[in-house]
CSV table of C-alpha atoms in Angstrom, one decimal:
chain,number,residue,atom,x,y,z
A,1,UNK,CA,0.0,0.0,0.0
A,2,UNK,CA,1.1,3.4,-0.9
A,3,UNK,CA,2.8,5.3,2.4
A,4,UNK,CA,0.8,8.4,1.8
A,5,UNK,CA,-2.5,6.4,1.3
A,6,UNK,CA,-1.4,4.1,4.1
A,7,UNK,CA,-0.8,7.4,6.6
A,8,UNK,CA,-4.4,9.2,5.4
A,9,UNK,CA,-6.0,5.7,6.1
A,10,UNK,CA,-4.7,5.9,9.8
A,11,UNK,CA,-5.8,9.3,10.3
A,12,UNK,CA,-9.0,8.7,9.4
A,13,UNK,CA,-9.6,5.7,11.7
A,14,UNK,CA,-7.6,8.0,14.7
A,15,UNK,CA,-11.0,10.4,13.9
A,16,UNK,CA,-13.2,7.7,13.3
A,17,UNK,CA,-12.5,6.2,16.6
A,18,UNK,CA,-12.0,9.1,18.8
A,19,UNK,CA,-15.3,10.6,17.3
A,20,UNK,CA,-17.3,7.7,18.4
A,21,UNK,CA,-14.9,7.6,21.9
A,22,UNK,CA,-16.5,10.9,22.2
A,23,UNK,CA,-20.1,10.6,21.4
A,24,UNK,CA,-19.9,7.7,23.7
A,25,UNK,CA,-18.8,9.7,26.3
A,26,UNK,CA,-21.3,12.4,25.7
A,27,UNK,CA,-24.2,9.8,25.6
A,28,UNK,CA,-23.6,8.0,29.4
A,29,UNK,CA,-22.8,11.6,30.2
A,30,UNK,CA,-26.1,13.3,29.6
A,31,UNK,CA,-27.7,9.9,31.3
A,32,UNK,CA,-26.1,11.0,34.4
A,33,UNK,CA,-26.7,14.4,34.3
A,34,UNK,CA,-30.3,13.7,33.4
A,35,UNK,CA,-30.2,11.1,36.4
A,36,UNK,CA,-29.6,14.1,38.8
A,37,UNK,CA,-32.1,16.2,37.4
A,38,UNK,CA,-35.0,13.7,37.9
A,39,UNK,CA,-33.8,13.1,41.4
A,40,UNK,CA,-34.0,17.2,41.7
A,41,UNK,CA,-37.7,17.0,40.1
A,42,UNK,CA,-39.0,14.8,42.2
A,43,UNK,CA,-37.7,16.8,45.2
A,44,UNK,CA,-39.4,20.2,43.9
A,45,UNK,CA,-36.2,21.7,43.1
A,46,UNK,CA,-37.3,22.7,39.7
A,47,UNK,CA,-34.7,25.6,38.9
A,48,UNK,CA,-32.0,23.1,39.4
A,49,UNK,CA,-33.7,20.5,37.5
A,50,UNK,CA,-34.3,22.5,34.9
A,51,UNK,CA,-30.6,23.0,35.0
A,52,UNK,CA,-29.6,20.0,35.1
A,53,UNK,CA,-31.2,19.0,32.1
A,54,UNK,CA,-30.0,22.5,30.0
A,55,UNK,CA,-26.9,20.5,30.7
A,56,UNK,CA,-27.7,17.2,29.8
A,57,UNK,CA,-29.7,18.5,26.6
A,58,UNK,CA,-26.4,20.1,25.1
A,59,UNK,CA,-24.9,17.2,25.1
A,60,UNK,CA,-23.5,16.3,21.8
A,61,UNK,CA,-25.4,13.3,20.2
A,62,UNK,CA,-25.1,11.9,16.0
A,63,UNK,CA,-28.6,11.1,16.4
A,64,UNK,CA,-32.1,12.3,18.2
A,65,UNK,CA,-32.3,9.4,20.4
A,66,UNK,CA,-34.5,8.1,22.9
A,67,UNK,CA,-32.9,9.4,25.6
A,68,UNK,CA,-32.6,13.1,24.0
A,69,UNK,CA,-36.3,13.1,23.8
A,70,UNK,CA,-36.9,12.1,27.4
A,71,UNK,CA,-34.1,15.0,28.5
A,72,UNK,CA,-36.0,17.4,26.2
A,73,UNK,CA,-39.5,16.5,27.6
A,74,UNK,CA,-38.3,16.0,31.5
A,75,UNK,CA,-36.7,19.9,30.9
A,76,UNK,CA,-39.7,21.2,29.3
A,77,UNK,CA,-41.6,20.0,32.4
A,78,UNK,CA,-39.4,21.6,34.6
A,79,UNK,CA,-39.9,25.0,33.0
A,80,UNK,CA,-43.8,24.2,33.3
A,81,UNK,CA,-43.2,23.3,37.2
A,82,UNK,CA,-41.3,27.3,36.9
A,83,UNK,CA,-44.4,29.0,35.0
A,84,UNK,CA,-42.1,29.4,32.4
A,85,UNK,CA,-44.8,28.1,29.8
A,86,UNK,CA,-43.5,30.3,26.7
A,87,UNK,CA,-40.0,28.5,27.1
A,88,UNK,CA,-41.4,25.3,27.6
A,89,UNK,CA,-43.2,25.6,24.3
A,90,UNK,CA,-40.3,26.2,22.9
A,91,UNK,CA,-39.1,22.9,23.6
A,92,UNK,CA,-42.0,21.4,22.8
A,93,UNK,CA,-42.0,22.8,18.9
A,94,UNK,CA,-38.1,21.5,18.9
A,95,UNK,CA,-39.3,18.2,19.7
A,96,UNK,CA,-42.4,18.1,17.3
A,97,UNK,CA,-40.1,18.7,15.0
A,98,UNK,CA,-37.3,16.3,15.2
A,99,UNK,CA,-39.7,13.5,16.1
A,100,UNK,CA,-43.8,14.3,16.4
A,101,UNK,CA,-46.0,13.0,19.1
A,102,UNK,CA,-48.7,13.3,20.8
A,103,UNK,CA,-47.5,14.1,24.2
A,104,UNK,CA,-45.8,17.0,23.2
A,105,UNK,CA,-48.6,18.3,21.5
A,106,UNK,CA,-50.9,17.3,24.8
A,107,UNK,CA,-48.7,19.7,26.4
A,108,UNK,CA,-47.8,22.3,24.1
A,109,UNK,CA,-51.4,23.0,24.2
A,110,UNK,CA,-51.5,22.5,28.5
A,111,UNK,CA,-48.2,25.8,28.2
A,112,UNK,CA,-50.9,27.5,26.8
A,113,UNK,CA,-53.9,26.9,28.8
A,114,UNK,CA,-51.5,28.0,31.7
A,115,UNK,CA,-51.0,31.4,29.5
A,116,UNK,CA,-54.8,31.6,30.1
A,117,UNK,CA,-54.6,31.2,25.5
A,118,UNK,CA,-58.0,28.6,25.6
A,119,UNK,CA,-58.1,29.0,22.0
A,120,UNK,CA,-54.1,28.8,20.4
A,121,UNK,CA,-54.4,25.9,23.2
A,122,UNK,CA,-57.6,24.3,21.3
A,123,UNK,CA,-55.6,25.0,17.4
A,124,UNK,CA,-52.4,23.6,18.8
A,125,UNK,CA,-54.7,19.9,19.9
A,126,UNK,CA,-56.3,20.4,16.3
A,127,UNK,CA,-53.0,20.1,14.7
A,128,UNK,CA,-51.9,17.5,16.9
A,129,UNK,CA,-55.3,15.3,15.6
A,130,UNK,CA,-54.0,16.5,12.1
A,131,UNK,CA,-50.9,15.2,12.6
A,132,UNK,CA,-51.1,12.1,14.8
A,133,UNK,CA,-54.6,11.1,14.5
A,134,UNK,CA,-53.9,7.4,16.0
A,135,UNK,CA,-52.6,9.2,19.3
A,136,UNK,CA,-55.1,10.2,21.7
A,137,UNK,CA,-53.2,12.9,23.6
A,138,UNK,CA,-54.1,15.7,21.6
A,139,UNK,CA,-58.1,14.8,22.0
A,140,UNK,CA,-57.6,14.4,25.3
A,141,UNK,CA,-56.3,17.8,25.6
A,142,UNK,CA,-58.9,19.1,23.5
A,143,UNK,CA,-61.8,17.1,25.0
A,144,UNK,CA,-60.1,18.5,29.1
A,145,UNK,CA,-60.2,22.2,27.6
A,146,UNK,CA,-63.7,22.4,26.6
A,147,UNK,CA,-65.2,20.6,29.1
A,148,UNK,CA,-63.5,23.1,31.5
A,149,UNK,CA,-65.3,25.7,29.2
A,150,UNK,CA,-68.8,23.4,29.7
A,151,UNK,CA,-68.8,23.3,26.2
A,152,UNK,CA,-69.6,19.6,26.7
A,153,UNK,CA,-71.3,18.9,23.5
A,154,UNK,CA,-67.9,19.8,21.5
A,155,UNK,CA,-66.2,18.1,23.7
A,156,UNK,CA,-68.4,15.3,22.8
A,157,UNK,CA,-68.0,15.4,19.4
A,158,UNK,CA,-63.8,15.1,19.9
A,159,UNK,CA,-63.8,12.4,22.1
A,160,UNK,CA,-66.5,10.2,19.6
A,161,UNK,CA,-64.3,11.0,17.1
A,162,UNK,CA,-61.0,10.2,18.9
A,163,UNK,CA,-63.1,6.8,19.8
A,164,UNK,CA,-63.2,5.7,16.1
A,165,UNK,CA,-60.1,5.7,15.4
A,166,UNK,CA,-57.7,2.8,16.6
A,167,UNK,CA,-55.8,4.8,19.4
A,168,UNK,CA,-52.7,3.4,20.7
A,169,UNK,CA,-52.7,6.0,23.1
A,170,UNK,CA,-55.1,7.3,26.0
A,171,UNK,CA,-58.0,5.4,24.7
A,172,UNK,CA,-59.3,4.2,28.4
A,173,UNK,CA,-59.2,8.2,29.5
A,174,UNK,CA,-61.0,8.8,26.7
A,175,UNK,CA,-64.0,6.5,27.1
A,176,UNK,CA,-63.9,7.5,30.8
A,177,UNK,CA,-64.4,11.4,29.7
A,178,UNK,CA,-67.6,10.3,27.9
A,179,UNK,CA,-69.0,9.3,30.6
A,180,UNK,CA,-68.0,12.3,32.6
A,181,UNK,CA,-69.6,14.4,29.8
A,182,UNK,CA,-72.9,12.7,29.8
A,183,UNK,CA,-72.8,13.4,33.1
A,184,UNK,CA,-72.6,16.8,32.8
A,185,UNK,CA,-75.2,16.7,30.8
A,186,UNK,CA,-77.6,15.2,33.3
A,187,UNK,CA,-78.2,12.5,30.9
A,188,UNK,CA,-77.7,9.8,33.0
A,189,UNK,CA,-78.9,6.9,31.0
A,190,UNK,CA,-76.7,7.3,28.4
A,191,UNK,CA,-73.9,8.0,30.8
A,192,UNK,CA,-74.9,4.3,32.6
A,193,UNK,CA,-74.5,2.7,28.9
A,194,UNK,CA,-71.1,4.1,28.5
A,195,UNK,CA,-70.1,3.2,31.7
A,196,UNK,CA,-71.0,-0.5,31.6
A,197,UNK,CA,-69.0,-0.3,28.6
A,198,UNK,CA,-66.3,0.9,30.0
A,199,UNK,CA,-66.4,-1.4,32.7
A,200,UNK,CA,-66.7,-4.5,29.9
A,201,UNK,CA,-63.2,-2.8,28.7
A,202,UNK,CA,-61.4,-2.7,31.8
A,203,UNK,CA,-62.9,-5.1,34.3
A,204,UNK,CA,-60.3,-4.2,37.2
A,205,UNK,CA,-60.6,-0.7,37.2
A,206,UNK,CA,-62.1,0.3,40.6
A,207,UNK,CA,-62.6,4.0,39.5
A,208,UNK,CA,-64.9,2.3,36.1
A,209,UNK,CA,-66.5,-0.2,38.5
A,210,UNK,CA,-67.8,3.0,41.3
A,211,UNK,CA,-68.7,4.8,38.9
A,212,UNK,CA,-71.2,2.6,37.5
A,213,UNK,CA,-72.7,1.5,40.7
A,214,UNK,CA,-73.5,5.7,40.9
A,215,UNK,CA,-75.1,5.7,37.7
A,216,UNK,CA,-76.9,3.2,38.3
A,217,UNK,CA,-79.1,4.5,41.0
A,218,UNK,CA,-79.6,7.9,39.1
């Protein structure tokens, strides 16, 4: 092998393997530092969580991995713990963007709620339906914002149309918020129907089961 060639060979594989050395490092790294910061959320230190993981977020990483998502969503929470809903939906558009899902949009819209924004809240859980219509965070979202509003019959309408679809997601909080909005209602009977249902779905839920004793006697 030509010496030249032979010498630009080796100094690619020095890069090759100190690069990956490096992200390595950088990876286990930002699991430790993202470690502490749960420990410090759990705690209600929420400033230093939050700066923990700043920290562990600027790690350097090749890819968007697993674990950079959960750093990214475990600091935007810490900003919502802080108030600071305008930087936590910051966050929460860099992660829609690098890898879309429900959750973020669940609480992109919940940043705004907590700006007292109803309605940028309500287009953000529209989008999120748009977007990721097998994932029922966003109607969940949706269907908790207008019930709060007592605009029950719209909220209706979102969670019967989150119900047709074949949610991987937040299905079971979903058919229990129909209930609760027949409820509110005051019509009983068809809140009694939903709830044996619900109770046919998930047999060992106590919450399901009390509820349907209530209703029954209405």
């Amino acid at each position: 092998m030509d010496k030249k060639l032979k010498a630009v060979l080796i100094a690619v594989l020095v890069i090759v393997v100190g690069g990956a050395g490096f992200l390595g490092y950088e990876y286990v790294t930002q699991k430790l530092t993202a470690n502490d910061g749960i420990e410090l959320l759990s705690k209600g230190e929420y400033q230093k969580a939050y700066e923990a993981f700043e920290k562990a977020g600027s790690k350097k990483t090749l890819l968007w991995t697993n674990q950079k998502n959960d750093v990214m969503f475990y600091q935007a929470e810490a900003l919502c713990r802080l108030k600071r809903y305008k930087d936590a939906i910051r966050i929460y558009d860099r992660i829609i963007e690098k890898k879309p899902q429900g959750r973020a949009y669940e609480w992109k819209a919940l940043c705004y709620v907590g700006l007292e924004h109803e309605e940028q809240a309500l287009e953000v859980c529209s989008e999120g339906i748009r977007s990721l219509p097998s994932e029922g965070e966003s109607y969940y979202a949706k269907y908790s914002i207008l019930a709060k509003q007592k605009k029950y019959d719209e909220g209706l309408s979102v969670v019967s149309e989150a119900l047709k679809q074949n949610l991987t997601t937040k299905k079971k909080e979903l058919m229990f918020a129909r209930i609760s909005l027949y409820e509110a209602k005051f019509d009983f009977k068809t809140a009694y129907h939903y709830a044996k249902e619900y109770v046919k779905a998930y047999p060992d839920d106590e919450k399901g089961k009390k509820e349907a004793t209530f209703l029954e006697t209405r």
